[in-house]
CSV table of C-alpha atoms and ligand atoms in Angstrom, one decimal:
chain,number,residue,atom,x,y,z
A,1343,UNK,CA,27.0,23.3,12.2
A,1344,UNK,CA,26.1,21.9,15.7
A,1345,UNK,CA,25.0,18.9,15.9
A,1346,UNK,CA,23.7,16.8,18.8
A,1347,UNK,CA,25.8,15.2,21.0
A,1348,UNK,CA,26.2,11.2,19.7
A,1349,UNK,CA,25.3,9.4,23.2
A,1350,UNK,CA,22.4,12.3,23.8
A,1351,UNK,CA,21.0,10.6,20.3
A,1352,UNK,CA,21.5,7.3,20.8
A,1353,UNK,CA,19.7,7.7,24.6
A,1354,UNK,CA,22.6,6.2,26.5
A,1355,UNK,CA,25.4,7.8,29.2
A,1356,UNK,CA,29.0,8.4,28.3
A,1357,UNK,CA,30.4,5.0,30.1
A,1358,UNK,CA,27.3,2.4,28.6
A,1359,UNK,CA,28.8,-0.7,27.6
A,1360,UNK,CA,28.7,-1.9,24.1
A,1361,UNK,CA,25.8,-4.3,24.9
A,1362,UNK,CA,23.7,-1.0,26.3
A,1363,UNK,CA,24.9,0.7,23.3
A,1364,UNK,CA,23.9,-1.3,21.1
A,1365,UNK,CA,20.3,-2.7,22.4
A,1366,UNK,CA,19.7,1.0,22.7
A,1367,UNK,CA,20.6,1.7,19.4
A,1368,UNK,CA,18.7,-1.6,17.9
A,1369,UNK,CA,15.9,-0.2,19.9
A,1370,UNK,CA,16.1,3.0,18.1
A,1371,UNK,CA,16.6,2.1,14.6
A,1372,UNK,CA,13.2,-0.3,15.0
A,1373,UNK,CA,11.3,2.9,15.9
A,1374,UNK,CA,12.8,5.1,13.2
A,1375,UNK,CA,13.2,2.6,10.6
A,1376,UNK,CA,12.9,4.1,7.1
A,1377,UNK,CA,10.4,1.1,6.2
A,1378,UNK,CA,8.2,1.8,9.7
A,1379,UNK,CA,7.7,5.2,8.9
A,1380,UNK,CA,7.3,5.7,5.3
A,1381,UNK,CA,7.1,9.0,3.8
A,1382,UNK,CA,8.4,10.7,7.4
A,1383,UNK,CA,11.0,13.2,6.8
A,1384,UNK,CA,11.4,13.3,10.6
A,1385,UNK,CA,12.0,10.0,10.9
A,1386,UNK,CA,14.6,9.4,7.8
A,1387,UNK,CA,16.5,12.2,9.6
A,1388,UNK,CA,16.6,10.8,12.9
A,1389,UNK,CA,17.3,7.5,11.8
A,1390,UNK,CA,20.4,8.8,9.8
A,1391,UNK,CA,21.5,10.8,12.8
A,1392,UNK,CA,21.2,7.7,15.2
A,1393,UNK,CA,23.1,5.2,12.8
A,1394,UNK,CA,25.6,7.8,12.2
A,1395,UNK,CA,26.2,8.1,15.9
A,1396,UNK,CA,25.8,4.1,16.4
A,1397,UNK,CA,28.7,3.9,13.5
A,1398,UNK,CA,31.0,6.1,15.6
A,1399,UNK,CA,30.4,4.7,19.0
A,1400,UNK,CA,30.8,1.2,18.5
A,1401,UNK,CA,34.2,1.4,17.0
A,1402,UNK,CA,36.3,1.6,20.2
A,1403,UNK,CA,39.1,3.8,18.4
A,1404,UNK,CA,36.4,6.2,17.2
A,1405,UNK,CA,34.6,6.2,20.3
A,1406,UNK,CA,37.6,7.1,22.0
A,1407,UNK,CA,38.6,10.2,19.6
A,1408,UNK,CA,34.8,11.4,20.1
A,1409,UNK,CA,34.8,11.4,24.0
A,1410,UNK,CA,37.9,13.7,23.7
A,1411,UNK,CA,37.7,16.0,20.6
A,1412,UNK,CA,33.6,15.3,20.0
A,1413,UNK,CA,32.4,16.0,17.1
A,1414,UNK,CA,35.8,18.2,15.6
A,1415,UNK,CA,36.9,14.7,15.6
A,1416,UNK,CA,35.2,13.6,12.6
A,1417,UNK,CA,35.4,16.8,10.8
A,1418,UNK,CA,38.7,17.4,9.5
A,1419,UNK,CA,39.0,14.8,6.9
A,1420,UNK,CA,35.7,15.7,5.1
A,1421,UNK,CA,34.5,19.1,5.1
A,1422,UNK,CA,31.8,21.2,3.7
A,1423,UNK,CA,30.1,19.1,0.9
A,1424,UNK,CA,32.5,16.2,1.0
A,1425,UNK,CA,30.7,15.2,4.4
A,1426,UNK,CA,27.6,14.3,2.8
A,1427,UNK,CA,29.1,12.1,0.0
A,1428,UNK,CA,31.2,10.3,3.0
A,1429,UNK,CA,28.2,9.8,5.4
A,1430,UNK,CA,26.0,8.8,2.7
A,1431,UNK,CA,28.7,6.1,2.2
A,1432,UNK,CA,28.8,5.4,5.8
A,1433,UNK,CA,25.2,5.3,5.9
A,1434,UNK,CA,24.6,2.8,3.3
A,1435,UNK,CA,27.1,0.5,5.5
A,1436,UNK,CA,25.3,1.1,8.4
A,1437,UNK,CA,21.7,0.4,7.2
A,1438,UNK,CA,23.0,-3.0,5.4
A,1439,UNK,CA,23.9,-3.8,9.1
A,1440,UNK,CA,21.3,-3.0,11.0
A,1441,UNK,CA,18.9,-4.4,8.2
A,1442,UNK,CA,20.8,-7.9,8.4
A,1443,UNK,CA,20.6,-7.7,12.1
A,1444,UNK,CA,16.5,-6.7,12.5
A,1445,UNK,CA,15.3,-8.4,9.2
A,1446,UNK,CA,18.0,-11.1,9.1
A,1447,UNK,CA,15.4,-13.5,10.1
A,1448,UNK,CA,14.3,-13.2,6.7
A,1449,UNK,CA,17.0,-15.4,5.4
A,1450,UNK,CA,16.7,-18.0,8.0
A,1451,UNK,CA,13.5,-18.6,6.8
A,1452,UNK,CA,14.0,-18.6,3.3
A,1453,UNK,CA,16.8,-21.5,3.8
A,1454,UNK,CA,14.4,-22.9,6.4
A,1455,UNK,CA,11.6,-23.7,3.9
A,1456,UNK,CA,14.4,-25.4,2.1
A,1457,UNK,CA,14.9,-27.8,5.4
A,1458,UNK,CA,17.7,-27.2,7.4
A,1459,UNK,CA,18.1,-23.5,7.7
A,1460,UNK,CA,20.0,-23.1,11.4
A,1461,UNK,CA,17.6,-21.1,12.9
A,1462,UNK,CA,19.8,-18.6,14.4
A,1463,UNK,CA,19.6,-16.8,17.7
A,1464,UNK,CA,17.5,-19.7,19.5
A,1465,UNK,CA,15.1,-20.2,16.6
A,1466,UNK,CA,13.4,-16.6,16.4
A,1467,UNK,CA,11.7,-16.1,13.3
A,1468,UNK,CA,10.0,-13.2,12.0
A,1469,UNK,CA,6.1,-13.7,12.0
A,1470,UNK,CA,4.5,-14.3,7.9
A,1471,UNK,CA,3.2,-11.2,6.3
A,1472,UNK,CA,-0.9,-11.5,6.2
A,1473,UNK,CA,-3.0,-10.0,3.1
A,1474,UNK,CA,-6.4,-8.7,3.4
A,1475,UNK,CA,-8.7,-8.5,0.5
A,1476,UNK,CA,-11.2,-5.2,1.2
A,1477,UNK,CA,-13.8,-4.4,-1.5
A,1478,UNK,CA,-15.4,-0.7,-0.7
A,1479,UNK,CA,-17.9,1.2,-2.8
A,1480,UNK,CA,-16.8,4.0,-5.0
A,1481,UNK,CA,-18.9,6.1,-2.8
A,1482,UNK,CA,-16.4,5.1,0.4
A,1483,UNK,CA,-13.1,5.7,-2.1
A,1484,UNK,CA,-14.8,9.3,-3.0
A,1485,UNK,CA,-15.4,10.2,1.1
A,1486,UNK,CA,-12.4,8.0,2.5
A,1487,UNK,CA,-13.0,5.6,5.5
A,1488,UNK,CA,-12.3,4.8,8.6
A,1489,UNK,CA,-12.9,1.0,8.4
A,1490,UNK,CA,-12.6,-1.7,11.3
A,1491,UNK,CA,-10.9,-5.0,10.5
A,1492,UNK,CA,-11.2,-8.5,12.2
A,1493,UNK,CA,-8.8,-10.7,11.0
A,1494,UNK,CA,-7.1,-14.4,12.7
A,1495,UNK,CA,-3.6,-13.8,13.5
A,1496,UNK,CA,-1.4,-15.6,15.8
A,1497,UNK,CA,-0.2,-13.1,18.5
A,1498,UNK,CA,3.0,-13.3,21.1
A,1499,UNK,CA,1.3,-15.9,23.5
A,1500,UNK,CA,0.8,-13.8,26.5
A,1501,UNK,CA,1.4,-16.5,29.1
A,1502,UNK,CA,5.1,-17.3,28.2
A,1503,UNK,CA,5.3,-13.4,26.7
A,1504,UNK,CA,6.7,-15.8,23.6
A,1505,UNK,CA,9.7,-17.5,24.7
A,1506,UNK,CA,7.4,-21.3,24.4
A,1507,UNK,CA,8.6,-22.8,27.8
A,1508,UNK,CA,6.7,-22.7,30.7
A,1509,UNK,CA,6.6,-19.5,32.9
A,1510,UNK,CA,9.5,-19.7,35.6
A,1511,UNK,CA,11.0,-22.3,32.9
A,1512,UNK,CA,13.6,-21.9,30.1
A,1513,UNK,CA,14.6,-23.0,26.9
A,1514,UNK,CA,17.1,-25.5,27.4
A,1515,UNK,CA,20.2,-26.0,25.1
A,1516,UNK,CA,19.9,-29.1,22.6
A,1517,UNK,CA,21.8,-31.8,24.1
A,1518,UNK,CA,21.9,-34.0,20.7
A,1519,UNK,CA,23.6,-30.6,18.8
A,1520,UNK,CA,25.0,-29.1,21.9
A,1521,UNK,CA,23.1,-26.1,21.2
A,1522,UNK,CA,24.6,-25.6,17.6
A,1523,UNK,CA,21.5,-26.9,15.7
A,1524,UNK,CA,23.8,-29.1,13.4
A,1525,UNK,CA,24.4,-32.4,13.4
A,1526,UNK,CA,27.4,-34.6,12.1
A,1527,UNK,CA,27.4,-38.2,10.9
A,1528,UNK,CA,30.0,-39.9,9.3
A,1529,UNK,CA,29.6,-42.5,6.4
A,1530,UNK,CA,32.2,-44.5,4.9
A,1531,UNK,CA,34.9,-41.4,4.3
A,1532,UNK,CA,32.1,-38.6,4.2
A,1533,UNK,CA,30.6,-36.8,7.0
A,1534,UNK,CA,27.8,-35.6,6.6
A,1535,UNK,CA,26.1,-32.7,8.8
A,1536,UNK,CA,22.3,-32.0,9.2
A,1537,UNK,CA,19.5,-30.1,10.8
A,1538,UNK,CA,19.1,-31.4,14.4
A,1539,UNK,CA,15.9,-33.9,14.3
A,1540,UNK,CA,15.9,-32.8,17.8
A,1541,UNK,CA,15.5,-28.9,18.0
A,1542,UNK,CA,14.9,-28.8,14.0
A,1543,UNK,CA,18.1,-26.7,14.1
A,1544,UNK,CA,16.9,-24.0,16.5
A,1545,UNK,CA,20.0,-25.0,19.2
A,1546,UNK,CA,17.3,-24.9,22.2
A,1547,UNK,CA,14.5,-27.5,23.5
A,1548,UNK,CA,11.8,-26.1,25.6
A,1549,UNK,CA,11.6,-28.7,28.2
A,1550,UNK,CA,8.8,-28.0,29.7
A,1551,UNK,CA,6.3,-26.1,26.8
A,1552,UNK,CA,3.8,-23.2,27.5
A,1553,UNK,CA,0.9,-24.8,28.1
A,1554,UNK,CA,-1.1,-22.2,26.4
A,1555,UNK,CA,0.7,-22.1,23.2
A,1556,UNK,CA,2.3,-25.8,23.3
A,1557,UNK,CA,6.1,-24.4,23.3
A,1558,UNK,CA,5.1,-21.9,19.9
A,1559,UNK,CA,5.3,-18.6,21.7
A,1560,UNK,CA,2.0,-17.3,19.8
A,1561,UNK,CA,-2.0,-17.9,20.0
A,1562,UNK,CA,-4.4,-17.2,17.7
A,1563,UNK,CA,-6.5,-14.3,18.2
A,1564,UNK,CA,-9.3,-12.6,16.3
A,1565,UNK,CA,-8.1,-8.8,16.6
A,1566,UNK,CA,-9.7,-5.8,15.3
A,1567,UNK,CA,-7.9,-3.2,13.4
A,1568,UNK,CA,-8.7,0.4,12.5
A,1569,UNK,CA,-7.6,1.6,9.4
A,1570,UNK,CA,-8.2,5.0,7.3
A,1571,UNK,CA,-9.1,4.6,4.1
A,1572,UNK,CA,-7.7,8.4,2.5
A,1573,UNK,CA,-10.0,9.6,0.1
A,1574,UNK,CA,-9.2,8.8,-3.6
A,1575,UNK,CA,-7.8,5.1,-3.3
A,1576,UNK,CA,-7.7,3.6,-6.6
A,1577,UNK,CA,-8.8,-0.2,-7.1
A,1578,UNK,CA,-5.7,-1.9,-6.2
A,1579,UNK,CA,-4.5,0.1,-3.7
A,1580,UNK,CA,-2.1,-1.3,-1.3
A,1581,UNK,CA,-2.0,0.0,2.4
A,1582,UNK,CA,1.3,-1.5,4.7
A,1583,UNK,CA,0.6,-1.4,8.3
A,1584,UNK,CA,4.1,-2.3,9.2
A,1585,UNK,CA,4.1,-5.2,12.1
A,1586,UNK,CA,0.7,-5.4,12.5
A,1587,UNK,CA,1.0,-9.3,10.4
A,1588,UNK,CA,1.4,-12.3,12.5
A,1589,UNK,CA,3.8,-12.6,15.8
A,1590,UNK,CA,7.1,-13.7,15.2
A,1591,UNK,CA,8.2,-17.2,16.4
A,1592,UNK,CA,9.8,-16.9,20.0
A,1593,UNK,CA,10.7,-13.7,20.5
A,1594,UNK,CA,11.2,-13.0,16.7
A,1595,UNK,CA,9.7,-9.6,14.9
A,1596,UNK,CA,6.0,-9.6,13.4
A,1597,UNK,CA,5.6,-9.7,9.7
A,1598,UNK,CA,3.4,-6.8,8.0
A,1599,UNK,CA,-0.3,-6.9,7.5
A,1600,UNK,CA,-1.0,-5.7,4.3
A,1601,UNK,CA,-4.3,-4.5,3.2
A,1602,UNK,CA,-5.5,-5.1,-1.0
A,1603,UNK,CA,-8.3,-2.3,-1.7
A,1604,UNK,CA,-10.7,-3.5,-4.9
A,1605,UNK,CA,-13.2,-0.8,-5.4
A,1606,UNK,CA,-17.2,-2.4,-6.2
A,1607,UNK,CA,-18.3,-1.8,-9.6
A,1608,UNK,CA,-20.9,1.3,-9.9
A,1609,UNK,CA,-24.1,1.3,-11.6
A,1610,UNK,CA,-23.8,4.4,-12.6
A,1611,UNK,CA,-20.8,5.6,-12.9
A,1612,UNK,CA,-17.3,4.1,-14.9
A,1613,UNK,CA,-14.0,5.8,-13.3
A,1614,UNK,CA,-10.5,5.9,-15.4
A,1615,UNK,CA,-7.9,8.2,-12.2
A,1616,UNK,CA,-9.9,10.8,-11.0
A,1617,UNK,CA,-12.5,11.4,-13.9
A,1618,UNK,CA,-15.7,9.5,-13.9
A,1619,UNK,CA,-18.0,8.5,-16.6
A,1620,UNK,CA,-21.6,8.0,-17.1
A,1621,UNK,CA,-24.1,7.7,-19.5
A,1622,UNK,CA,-27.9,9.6,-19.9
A,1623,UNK,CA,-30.5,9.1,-22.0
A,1624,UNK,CA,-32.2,11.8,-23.5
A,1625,UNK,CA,-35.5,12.1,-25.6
A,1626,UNK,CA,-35.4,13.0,-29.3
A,1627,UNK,CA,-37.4,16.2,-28.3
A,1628,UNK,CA,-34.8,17.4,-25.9
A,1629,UNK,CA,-31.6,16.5,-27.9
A,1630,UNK,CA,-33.8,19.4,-31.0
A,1631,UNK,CA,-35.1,21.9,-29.0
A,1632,UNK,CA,-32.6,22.2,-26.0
A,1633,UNK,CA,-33.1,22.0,-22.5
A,1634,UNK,CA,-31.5,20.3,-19.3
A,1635,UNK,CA,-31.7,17.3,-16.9
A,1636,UNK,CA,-30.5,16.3,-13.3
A,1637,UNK,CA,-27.9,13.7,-13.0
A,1638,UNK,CA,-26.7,12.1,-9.7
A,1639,UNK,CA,-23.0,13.1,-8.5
A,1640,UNK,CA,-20.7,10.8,-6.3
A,1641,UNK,CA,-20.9,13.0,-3.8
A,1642,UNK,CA,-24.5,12.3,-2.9
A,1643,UNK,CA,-25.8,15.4,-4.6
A,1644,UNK,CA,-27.0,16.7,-8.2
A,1645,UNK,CA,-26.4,18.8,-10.9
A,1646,UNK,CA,-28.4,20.4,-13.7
A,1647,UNK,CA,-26.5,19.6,-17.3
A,1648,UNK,CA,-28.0,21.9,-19.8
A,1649,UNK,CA,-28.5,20.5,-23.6
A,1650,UNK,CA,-28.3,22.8,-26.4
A,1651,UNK,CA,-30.7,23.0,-29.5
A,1652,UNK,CA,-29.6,20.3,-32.2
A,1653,UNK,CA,-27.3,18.0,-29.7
A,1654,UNK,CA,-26.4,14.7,-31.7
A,1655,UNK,CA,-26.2,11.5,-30.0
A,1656,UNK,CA,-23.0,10.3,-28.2
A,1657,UNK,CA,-22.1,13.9,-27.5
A,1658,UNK,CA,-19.9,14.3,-23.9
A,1659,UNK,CA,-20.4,16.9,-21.5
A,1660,UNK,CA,-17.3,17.7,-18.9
A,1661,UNK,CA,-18.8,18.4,-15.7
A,1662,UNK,CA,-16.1,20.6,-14.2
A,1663,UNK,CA,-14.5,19.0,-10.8
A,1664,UNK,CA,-17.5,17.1,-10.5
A,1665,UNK,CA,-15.3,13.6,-9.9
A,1666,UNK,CA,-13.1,11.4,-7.9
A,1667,UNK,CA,-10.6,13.3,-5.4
A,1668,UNK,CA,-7.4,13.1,-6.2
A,1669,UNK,CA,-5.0,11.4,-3.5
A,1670,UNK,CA,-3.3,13.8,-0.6
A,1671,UNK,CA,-4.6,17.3,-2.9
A,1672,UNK,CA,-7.7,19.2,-2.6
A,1673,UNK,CA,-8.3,19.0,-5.7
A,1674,UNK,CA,-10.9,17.0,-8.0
A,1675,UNK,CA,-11.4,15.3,-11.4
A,1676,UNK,CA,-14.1,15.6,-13.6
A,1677,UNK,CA,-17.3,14.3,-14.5
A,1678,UNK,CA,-18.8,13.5,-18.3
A,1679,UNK,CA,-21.9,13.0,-18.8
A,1680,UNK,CA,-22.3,11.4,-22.2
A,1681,UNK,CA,-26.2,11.9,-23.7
A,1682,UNK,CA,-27.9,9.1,-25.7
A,1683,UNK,CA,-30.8,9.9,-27.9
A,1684,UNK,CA,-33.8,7.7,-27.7
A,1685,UNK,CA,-35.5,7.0,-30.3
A,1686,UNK,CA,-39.5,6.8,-29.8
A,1687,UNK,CA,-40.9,3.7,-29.7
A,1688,UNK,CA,-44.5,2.5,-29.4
A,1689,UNK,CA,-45.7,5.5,-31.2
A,1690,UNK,CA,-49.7,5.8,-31.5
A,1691,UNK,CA,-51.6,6.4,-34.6
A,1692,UNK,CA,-51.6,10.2,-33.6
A,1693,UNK,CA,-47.7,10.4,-33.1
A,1694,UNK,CA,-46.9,8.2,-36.1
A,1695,UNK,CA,-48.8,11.1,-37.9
A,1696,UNK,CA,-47.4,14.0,-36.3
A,1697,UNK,CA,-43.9,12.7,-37.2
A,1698,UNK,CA,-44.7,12.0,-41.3
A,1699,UNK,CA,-45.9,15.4,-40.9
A,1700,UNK,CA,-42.7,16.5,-39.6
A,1701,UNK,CA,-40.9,14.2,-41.8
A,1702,UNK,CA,-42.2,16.3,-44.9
A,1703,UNK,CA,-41.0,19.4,-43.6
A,1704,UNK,CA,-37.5,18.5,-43.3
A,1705,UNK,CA,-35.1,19.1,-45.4
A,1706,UNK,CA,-30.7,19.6,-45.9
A,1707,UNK,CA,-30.8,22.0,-43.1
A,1708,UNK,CA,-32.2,19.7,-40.7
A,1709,UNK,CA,-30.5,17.1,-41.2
A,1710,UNK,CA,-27.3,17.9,-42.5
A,1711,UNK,CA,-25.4,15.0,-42.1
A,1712,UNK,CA,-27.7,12.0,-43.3
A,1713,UNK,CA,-28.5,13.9,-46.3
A,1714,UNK,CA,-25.1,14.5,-47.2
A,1715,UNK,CA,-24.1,11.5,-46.8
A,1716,UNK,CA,-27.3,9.6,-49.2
A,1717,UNK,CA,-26.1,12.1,-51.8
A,1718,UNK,CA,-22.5,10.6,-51.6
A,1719,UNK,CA,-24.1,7.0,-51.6
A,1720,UNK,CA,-26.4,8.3,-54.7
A,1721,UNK,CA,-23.2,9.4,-56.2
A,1722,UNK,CA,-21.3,6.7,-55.8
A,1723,UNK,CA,-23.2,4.2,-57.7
A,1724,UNK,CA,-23.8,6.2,-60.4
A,1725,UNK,CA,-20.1,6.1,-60.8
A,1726,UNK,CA,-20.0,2.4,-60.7
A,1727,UNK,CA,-23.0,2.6,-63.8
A,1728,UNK,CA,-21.0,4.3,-66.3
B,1104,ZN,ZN1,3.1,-19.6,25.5
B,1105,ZN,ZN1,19.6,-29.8,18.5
């Protein structure tokens, strides 16, 4: 098996320094992140390779037996099949890291809420995760969509590029915490330690704030947003769009927007998955003799469903791939069409005729079912009479 050379992978020269290695790496792992690219093979692979490379290289005794024997290095002790099991191992490791490194913020903030979470790492934070509510018509679910989206969010304030002190300025380091965001107070035998009133426990005071953010390191901005709508979202839906949520706070990562689909009722038609339901009203004449009648489909068109002679009431019709597609196949559901018989109303003198005329006619053959069943009502009470 060859495999690529570690330093090749991680985008760095044979005699980087741990800092270089690591930024790169960090740099790396953002871009192939499992969570960033979701449902990329590509990208789960490269993201093993380069934390498997990263694992290696930043252990100066490992790093050392890979510059002389490279890869052979790591080979002997797990073979064949038992590499896997050991780099998946590894791996797990590995990811815990980098995840507590790039998403550590998370935590911070958490105990934060709480007051007095230290901040960390000159008080970056990770921007909030934003929700957008969309309602589409089952018409846009059926096609798909590209739709545009204007939403508020605070973006990295483009003046101080997010660091919250005035350009050519810096953050400063707090001079009541000494830069450790905690402070100490004794009472009587205690001593108690807090959050830093000053810095609120980030370890750093901008001095002299951005004047177009007022030291926050993000504006608001309305920003417009394309995003594709696949054909066959269900109500409900949930679409990620990883970092596109609100700026992180100086210099932090952005949160994720997050985009809730809720399809629009239909007047016409009721959806369960991928089939679709609807309802059509046909005439007692119809529903005897046989015959057929348009209905609407989503897709814009129409289609002929033909009735046979005697059809009862509440019967369903399957209209083959005549429904919803279904999600990332090329395939469709179904339509039914369920016909109700409607009774005559407002009859004239001549109708009411023509129908006691037909009313005579009839007889067990016609209509099967309610004359079976007045016989078993007959029947019945002349059981109760004896
Ligand atoms: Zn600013
Ligand atoms: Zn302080």
């Amino acid at each position: 098996m060859s495999k690529i050379d570690y330093y090749e992978l991680l985008e760095v020269t044979k005699t980087c320094s741990d800092g270089e290695l690591k930024s790169s790496y960090r740099k790396l792992a953002m871009k192939w992140h499992p969570d960033k690219n979701p449902g990329n093979a590509e990208a789960e692979m490269r993201f093993k390779e380069i934390s498997e490379a990263y694992d290696v290289l930043k252990d100066p005794q490992k790093r050392a037996a890979y510059d002389r024997f490279g890869h052979a290095a790591f080979d002997g002790g797990m073979g064949g099949g038992g590499a896997g099991a050991g780099f998946g191992n590894d791996f797990a490791s590995t990811f815990s890291d980098i995840f507590d490194d790039l998403f550590g913020m998370a935590g911070n903030r958490r105990g934060g809420g709480g007051g007095g979470g230290a901040g960390g790492r000159g008080g970056r934070e990770r921007g909030a995760d934003l929700r957008y509510n969309m309602e589409i018509t089952l018409e846009e679910a059926f096609g798909g969509k590209n739709a545009t989206v204007r939403l508020p969010t605070s973006i990295v304030c483009e003046t101080c590029s997010g660091s919250g002190a005035k350009p050519g300025t810096q953050p400063t380091s707090c001079r009541t915490c000494s830069g450790s965001g905690r402070i100490r107070q004794a009472q009587g035998f205690f001593t108690l330690e807090r959050t830093c009133p000053t810095c609120q426990g980030r370890g750093q005071v901008i001095e002299d704030p951005c004047p177009a953010c007022a030291g926050a390191g993000r504006t608001t901005r309305e920003r417009t947003l394309e995003v594709a709508i696949p054909a066959g979202v269900e109500d409900g839906t949930r679409i990620r769009l990883g970092n596109e949520g609100e700026a992180g706070l100086r210099g932090g990562p952005p949160g994720d927007l997050y985009i809730f689909l809720s399809i629009a009722p239909h007047e016409f038609f009721q959806r369960d998955g991928a089939d679709l339901f609807c309802r059509a009203p046909i005439s007692m004449v119809t529903a005897a003799l046989g015959g057929s009648f348009e209905v609407p489909t989503i897709d814009g068109d129409t289609t002929k469903v033909k009735v046979p002679e005697g059809t009862q009431s509440g019967k369903r019709f399957r209209l083959s791939a005549k429904g919803m597609p279904v999600l990332r196949t090329r395939t469709r559901g179904d339509m039914y069409v369920q016909v109700v018989v409607e009774t005559p109303q407002n009859l004239t003198r001549r109708q009411r005729e023509l129908l006691t005329e037909f009313d005579a006619e009839c007889s067990k053959e016609t209509h099967p079912e309610s004359s079976g069943f007045f016989a078993k009502v007959r029947d019945f009470f002349a059981g109760e009479a004896e």
